[in-house]
Coordinates of C-alpha atoms and ligand atoms in Angstrom, one line a residue:
M1 CA -90.1 41.0 -53.9
P2 CA -90.6 40.3 -57.7
L3 CA -90.4 36.9 -58.9
K4 CA -87.4 37.5 -60.9
S5 CA -85.2 38.7 -58.0
I6 CA -86.4 35.8 -55.9
L7 CA -85.3 33.4 -58.6
Q8 CA -82.1 35.4 -59.0
S9 CA -81.2 35.0 -55.4
L10 CA -81.9 31.4 -55.5
S11 CA -79.7 30.8 -58.3
Y12 CA -76.9 32.8 -56.4
C13 CA -77.6 30.4 -53.5
K14 CA -77.4 27.4 -55.7
E15 CA -74.2 28.9 -57.3
F16 CA -72.8 29.3 -53.7
E17 CA -73.8 25.8 -52.8
N18 CA -72.1 24.4 -55.9
M19 CA -69.0 26.5 -55.2
L20 CA -68.7 24.9 -51.8
K21 CA -69.4 21.5 -53.0
N22 CA -66.6 21.8 -55.5
S23 CA -64.2 23.4 -53.0
M24 CA -65.1 20.5 -50.7
K25 CA -64.2 18.0 -53.3
E26 CA -60.9 19.4 -53.7
I27 CA -59.9 19.6 -50.2
F28 CA -57.6 16.7 -49.1
I29 CA -57.6 15.8 -45.4
S30 CA -54.6 14.2 -43.7
I31 CA -55.1 12.5 -40.2
I32 CA -51.7 12.2 -38.4
I33 CA -51.4 9.7 -35.6
P34 CA -48.2 9.1 -33.6
V35 CA -48.0 5.4 -32.4
Y36 CA -45.9 4.0 -29.6
N37 CA -46.9 0.7 -28.4
E38 CA -50.6 0.8 -29.2
E39 CA -51.1 -2.7 -30.7
E40 CA -54.8 -3.1 -29.4
N41 CA -55.8 0.4 -30.3
V42 CA -54.9 0.9 -33.9
T43 CA -57.4 -1.1 -35.6
P44 CA -60.3 0.1 -33.6
L45 CA -59.2 3.6 -34.2
Y46 CA -58.9 3.1 -37.8
N47 CA -62.6 1.7 -37.9
E48 CA -63.7 4.8 -35.8
I49 CA -61.9 7.2 -38.1
I50 CA -63.4 5.6 -41.3
S51 CA -66.8 5.7 -40.0
S52 CA -66.6 9.2 -38.9
L53 CA -65.0 10.5 -42.2
E54 CA -66.1 8.2 -45.0
K55 CA -69.5 9.4 -45.6
K56 CA -68.5 13.1 -45.5
Y57 CA -65.3 13.3 -47.2
K58 CA -63.9 11.6 -50.3
D59 CA -60.3 12.4 -50.2
F60 CA -58.3 11.7 -47.2
E61 CA -55.3 9.8 -46.0
I62 CA -54.5 8.5 -42.4
V63 CA -50.8 8.8 -41.6
F64 CA -49.7 6.6 -38.7
V65 CA -46.3 7.3 -37.5
N66 CA -44.9 4.4 -35.8
D67 CA -42.6 5.8 -33.3
G68 CA -40.2 2.8 -32.5
S69 CA -43.0 0.5 -31.1
T70 CA -41.7 -2.7 -29.6
D71 CA -44.9 -4.5 -29.6
N72 CA -47.0 -5.5 -32.6
S73 CA -48.2 -2.1 -33.5
F74 CA -46.4 -1.9 -36.9
Q75 CA -47.6 -5.4 -38.0
K76 CA -51.1 -4.3 -37.1
L77 CA -50.5 -1.1 -39.3
L78 CA -49.2 -3.0 -42.2
G79 CA -52.3 -5.0 -42.1
L80 CA -54.4 -1.8 -42.3
N81 CA -52.3 -0.6 -45.1
K82 CA -52.9 -3.8 -47.0
K83 CA -56.6 -3.5 -47.0
D84 CA -56.9 0.4 -47.5
N85 CA -54.3 2.3 -49.4
R86 CA -55.5 5.4 -47.7
V87 CA -53.5 4.3 -44.7
K88 CA -50.0 5.3 -44.7
I89 CA -47.2 4.5 -42.4
I90 CA -44.0 6.2 -41.4
N91 CA -41.7 3.9 -39.5
F92 CA -39.1 5.4 -37.3
R93 CA -35.9 3.5 -36.6
K94 CA -36.3 4.0 -33.0
N95 CA -38.6 6.0 -30.4
F96 CA -38.0 9.6 -30.9
G97 CA -41.0 10.9 -29.1
Q98 CA -44.5 12.1 -29.8
T99 CA -43.4 15.7 -31.0
S100 CA -41.0 14.2 -33.7
A101 CA -43.7 11.7 -34.7
I102 CA -46.1 14.6 -35.3
A103 CA -43.3 16.4 -37.0
A104 CA -42.7 13.6 -39.5
G105 CA -46.4 13.4 -40.2
F106 CA -46.4 17.1 -41.0
D107 CA -43.4 16.6 -43.4
F108 CA -44.8 13.8 -45.3
C109 CA -48.7 14.3 -45.5
K110 CA -50.1 16.0 -48.3
G111 CA -53.4 17.3 -46.8
D112 CA -54.7 20.9 -47.2
I113 CA -56.2 20.2 -43.9
I114 CA -54.3 18.3 -41.3
V115 CA -55.8 16.9 -38.1
T116 CA -53.7 15.3 -35.3
L117 CA -54.9 12.9 -32.8
D118 CA -53.6 10.2 -30.3
A119 CA -53.5 6.5 -31.1
D120 CA -54.9 5.4 -27.8
L121 CA -58.6 5.9 -28.4
Q122 CA -58.8 8.7 -25.8
N123 CA -59.7 11.3 -28.4
D124 CA -62.8 10.6 -30.3
P125 CA -62.7 10.5 -34.1
A126 CA -66.4 11.6 -34.2
D127 CA -65.0 15.1 -33.3
I128 CA -63.0 15.3 -36.5
P129 CA -65.8 16.6 -38.9
V130 CA -66.5 19.5 -36.5
I131 CA -62.8 20.4 -36.5
I132 CA -62.7 20.3 -40.2
S133 CA -65.9 22.4 -40.5
K134 CA -64.3 25.1 -38.2
L135 CA -61.1 25.1 -40.5
L136 CA -63.3 25.4 -43.6
E137 CA -65.1 28.4 -41.8
G138 CA -61.7 30.2 -42.0
Y139 CA -59.8 29.3 -38.8
D140 CA -56.1 28.4 -39.2
I141 CA -55.9 26.2 -36.0
V142 CA -58.8 24.4 -34.2
N143 CA -57.8 23.2 -30.8
G144 CA -59.6 20.5 -28.9
W145 CA -60.5 21.1 -25.2
R146 CA -60.9 18.0 -23.2
K147 CA -63.5 19.6 -21.0
N148 CA -64.4 16.5 -19.3
R149 CA -61.0 14.8 -19.2
K150 CA -60.8 11.2 -18.3
D151 CA -57.2 10.9 -16.7
K152 CA -55.8 10.8 -13.3
L153 CA -56.4 13.8 -11.2
L154 CA -53.2 14.0 -9.0
T155 CA -50.5 13.5 -11.8
R156 CA -52.3 14.7 -14.9
K157 CA -55.4 17.0 -14.4
I158 CA -54.0 19.2 -11.6
P159 CA -50.5 19.9 -13.2
S160 CA -52.3 20.5 -16.5
F161 CA -54.8 22.9 -14.9
F162 CA -51.8 25.0 -13.6
G163 CA -49.7 24.3 -16.7
N164 CA -52.5 25.8 -19.1
R165 CA -52.8 28.8 -17.1
L166 CA -49.0 29.4 -17.0
I167 CA -48.5 28.7 -20.6
S168 CA -51.6 30.9 -21.5
F169 CA -50.1 33.7 -19.3
I170 CA -46.6 33.5 -20.6
T171 CA -47.4 33.1 -24.4
K172 CA -50.5 35.3 -24.3
V173 CA -52.3 32.7 -26.4
K174 CA -55.1 31.7 -24.1
L175 CA -56.2 28.0 -24.2
H176 CA -57.8 25.8 -21.6
D177 CA -56.0 22.7 -22.8
Y178 CA -52.6 22.9 -24.4
G179 CA -52.2 19.1 -23.8
C180 CA -55.1 18.1 -26.2
T181 CA -53.5 16.7 -29.3
L182 CA -56.7 16.5 -31.1
R183 CA -56.4 19.6 -33.3
G184 CA -56.8 20.7 -36.8
F185 CA -54.5 22.8 -38.8
K186 CA -54.4 24.5 -42.3
R187 CA -51.6 23.2 -44.2
E188 CA -49.7 26.5 -44.5
V189 CA -49.6 26.7 -40.6
V190 CA -47.5 23.7 -39.9
K191 CA -45.6 23.0 -43.0
N192 CA -42.9 25.5 -41.9
L193 CA -42.6 24.7 -38.4
T194 CA -39.6 23.1 -36.8
L195 CA -40.7 21.1 -33.7
Y196 CA -38.4 19.6 -31.1
G197 CA -38.6 18.7 -27.4
E198 CA -42.2 18.8 -26.1
M199 CA -43.0 21.5 -28.6
H200 CA -46.0 20.0 -30.3
R201 CA -48.1 21.3 -27.5
Y202 CA -47.1 24.8 -28.2
I203 CA -47.9 24.8 -31.9
P204 CA -50.9 27.4 -31.3
A205 CA -48.3 29.6 -29.5
I206 CA -45.7 29.4 -31.8
A207 CA -47.8 29.9 -34.9
S208 CA -49.4 33.0 -33.3
K209 CA -46.4 35.0 -34.2
F210 CA -47.5 34.6 -37.9
G211 CA -50.9 36.0 -37.0
T212 CA -52.9 32.8 -37.1
R213 CA -56.6 32.8 -36.1
S214 CA -57.3 29.9 -33.8
I215 CA -60.4 28.6 -31.9
E216 CA -61.0 26.1 -29.1
I217 CA -63.8 23.7 -29.3
P218 CA -64.9 21.3 -26.5
V219 CA -64.1 17.6 -27.5
N220 CA -64.9 14.1 -26.2
H221 CA -62.3 12.4 -24.2
R222 CA -62.4 8.8 -23.0
K223 CA -60.5 6.6 -20.6
R224 CA -57.7 4.5 -22.0
K225 CA -58.9 1.1 -22.3
F226 CA -55.7 -0.6 -23.7
G227 CA -52.1 0.0 -23.2
K228 CA -50.4 2.4 -20.9
S229 CA -50.0 6.1 -20.9
K230 CA -46.3 6.9 -21.9
Y231 CA -45.9 9.8 -19.6
G232 CA -45.8 10.5 -15.9
I233 CA -45.2 13.7 -13.8
G234 CA -41.7 13.9 -15.3
R235 CA -43.1 15.5 -18.4
T236 CA -44.4 18.5 -16.5
F237 CA -40.6 19.7 -16.0
R238 CA -39.9 19.2 -19.7
V239 CA -43.0 21.2 -20.5
I240 CA -41.8 24.0 -18.2
L241 CA -38.3 23.8 -19.7
D242 CA -39.8 24.1 -23.3
L243 CA -42.0 27.0 -22.2
I244 CA -39.0 29.0 -21.5
S245 CA -37.5 28.4 -24.9
I246 CA -40.9 29.2 -26.4
K247 CA -41.1 32.5 -24.6
Y248 CA -37.7 33.3 -25.6
L249 CA -38.5 32.4 -29.3
L250 CA -41.7 34.4 -29.2
S251 CA -40.4 37.5 -27.6
F252 CA -36.7 37.9 -27.9
S253 CA -35.3 35.7 -30.6
H254 CA -34.9 38.7 -33.1
R255 CA -33.5 40.8 -30.3
P256 CA -31.4 38.6 -27.9
L257 CA -29.7 41.7 -26.7
Q258 CA -32.9 42.8 -25.0
I259 CA -32.7 39.9 -22.4
F260 CA -29.0 39.0 -22.4
G261 CA -27.8 42.5 -22.8
G262 CA -30.1 43.7 -20.1
L263 CA -29.0 41.2 -17.7
G264 CA -25.5 41.7 -18.6
M265 CA -25.7 45.6 -18.3
L266 CA -27.4 45.1 -14.8
M267 CA -24.5 43.2 -13.7
I268 CA -21.8 45.6 -15.2
G269 CA -23.8 48.5 -13.8
A270 CA -23.9 46.8 -10.2
G271 CA -20.1 46.1 -10.6
F272 CA -19.4 49.8 -11.5
L273 CA -21.3 51.1 -8.5
T274 CA -19.3 48.8 -6.1
G275 CA -16.2 49.9 -8.1
I276 CA -16.9 53.5 -7.5
S277 CA -17.5 53.1 -3.7
L278 CA -14.3 51.0 -3.4
S279 CA -12.3 53.7 -5.4
Y280 CA -13.7 56.3 -3.0
E281 CA -12.4 54.3 -0.1
K282 CA -9.1 53.9 -1.6
F283 CA -8.4 57.3 -3.0
V284 CA -10.3 59.6 -0.8
L285 CA -10.4 57.9 2.5
R286 CA -7.1 56.3 1.9
H287 CA -8.1 52.9 3.2
S288 CA -6.7 49.6 2.0
I289 CA -9.2 47.5 -0.2
A290 CA -6.9 44.6 -0.9
D291 CA -8.7 42.3 1.5
R292 CA -12.3 43.4 0.7
P293 CA -14.7 40.9 -0.4
L294 CA -16.6 43.9 -2.3
L295 CA -13.4 43.9 -4.6
F296 CA -14.0 40.4 -5.6
L297 CA -17.5 41.1 -6.2
T298 CA -16.9 44.0 -8.3
I299 CA -14.7 42.0 -10.5
L300 CA -17.0 39.1 -10.7
L301 CA -20.0 41.4 -11.6
V302 CA -18.2 43.1 -14.4
F303 CA -16.6 40.0 -15.9
L304 CA -19.9 38.0 -15.6
G305 CA -21.8 40.9 -17.2
F306 CA -19.6 40.7 -20.3
Q307 CA -19.8 36.9 -20.3
V308 CA -23.7 36.8 -20.1
I309 CA -23.9 39.1 -23.0
T310 CA -21.6 37.3 -25.2
L311 CA -22.5 33.7 -24.1
G312 CA -26.3 34.5 -24.7
L313 CA -25.7 35.8 -28.0
I314 CA -23.6 32.8 -29.0
A315 CA -25.9 30.1 -27.5
E316 CA -28.9 31.6 -29.3
M317 CA -27.2 31.6 -32.7
L318 CA -26.0 28.0 -32.1
T319 CA -29.5 26.6 -31.2
K320 CA -31.0 28.6 -34.1
I321 CA -28.5 27.0 -36.5
Y322 CA -28.9 23.6 -35.0
N323 CA -32.6 23.4 -35.0
E324 CA -33.6 25.4 -38.0
G325 CA -30.9 26.4 -40.3
L326 CA -29.6 23.0 -41.4
H327 CA -33.0 21.4 -42.1
H328 CA -32.0 19.0 -39.3
N329 CA -34.7 16.5 -38.5
T330 CA -35.4 15.2 -35.0
Y331 CA -36.1 11.8 -36.3
S332 CA -34.9 9.1 -38.7
V333 CA -37.2 7.1 -41.0
R334 CA -36.7 3.4 -41.7
D335 CA -39.5 2.8 -44.1
K336 CA -42.5 4.8 -45.7
I337 CA -45.2 2.7 -46.6
G338 CA -48.2 3.8 -48.9
F339 CA -46.8 7.0 -50.1
E340 CA -46.2 7.7 -53.9
N341 CA -42.5 8.3 -53.5
E342 CA -41.3 5.6 -51.1
N343 CA -37.5 6.5 -51.6
I344 CA -36.2 7.5 -48.2
D345 CA -34.1 10.5 -48.0
D346 CA -31.4 9.2 -45.6
S347 CA -29.9 12.5 -44.9
T348 CA -31.7 12.5 -41.5
Ligands
UDP401 N1 -46.5 8.6 -28.3 C1 -45.5 8.5 -29.3 N2 -44.2 8.4 -28.9 C2 -43.9 8.5 -27.6 C3 -44.8 8.7 -26.6 C4 -46.2 8.6 -27.0 O1 -45.7 8.5 -30.5 O2 -42.8 8.5 -27.2 C5 -47.9 8.5 -28.7 C6 -48.9 7.6 -28.1 O3 -48.7 6.4 -28.8 C7 -50.1 8.2 -28.2 C8 -49.9 9.7 -28.1 O4 -48.5 9.9 -28.4 O5 -50.7 8.0 -29.4 C9 -50.3 10.2 -26.7 O6 -49.5 9.4 -25.7 P1 -50.2 9.0 -24.3 O7 -51.5 8.4 -24.6 O8 -49.2 8.1 -23.7 O9 -50.2 10.4 -23.7 P2 -51.2 10.8 -22.6 O10 -52.6 10.8 -23.4 O11 -51.2 10.0 -21.3 O12 -50.9 12.3 -22.2
MG402 MG1 -53.5 9.4 -24.1

């Protein structure tokens, strides 16, 4: 290869490297952490995040969302904010749940890249740079996969094993670990999401309807050392109920008649058939049908059929308006600390 072209390609490499460096400089990273009674965990977590990020990235913020903690978590967070202005706090008026805490973090953070993780030190901040590098490669969502999960077998790992398969099957977005909150997102993926219930776990499935590119990477998982898990087996049922709602939103929300209409028509059809058979008995065979249970079933089927159609339509419209249309938040903020504009919008 002539020297000139070698030099030229070297200069292209340099140019590319500079371009990458420049773009890295401009990228702002937000780390979002929901906190509910994690007083022993927040300071060590902060230290781990700093040592994982500081050398590699210049611009970042750590947004702690205090979800109505009744211990000293908030005081601990205030201390962190005092010594490091990259620490920001959203302080909820009461406990609104992990999904709302994550939603508030999404609403107020300013990162181009957003990483969520738990406050309990179970997720390892050392994994954050890998997640960021995958996002910079071009993925829209990077999901952590707790391959070697350190939780209870019976109440957590087994339900989660089946849960993940069920969710993957129903949503058609195949992940090994929907429950892992260590995840990375491009800003545009999460900014327009409305989250409620237990929906934070379904973000990859919800976002898939916008055609997002996602990837799953194995991440470290550790035993909880301090504090208690906030969930038991009861969450499994809430997760399943939300799955029904997600499936509905993913597949039928733009065409509700396909599900409610289908069911209603089926009932009306069945009522029509029993009606014909009764009419045959009455008008051709001249039997009395006044005391026939089938008559009541026919009436019931036809009535219920119409009801299902209209009820389904109305219910869906209402939930849509309630959850999305009115910019209704599922949380209420008492203080915002460390943000440029500290005025609280009290409309929530
Ligand atoms: N969390 C929260 N609000 C709640 C429950 C939990 O902000 O109502 C936080 C909690 O502090 C932790 C994360 O959500 O940072 C995950 O909770 P936990 O560790 O109890 O869940 P698990 O890991 O047992 O699924
Ligand atoms: Mg945990």
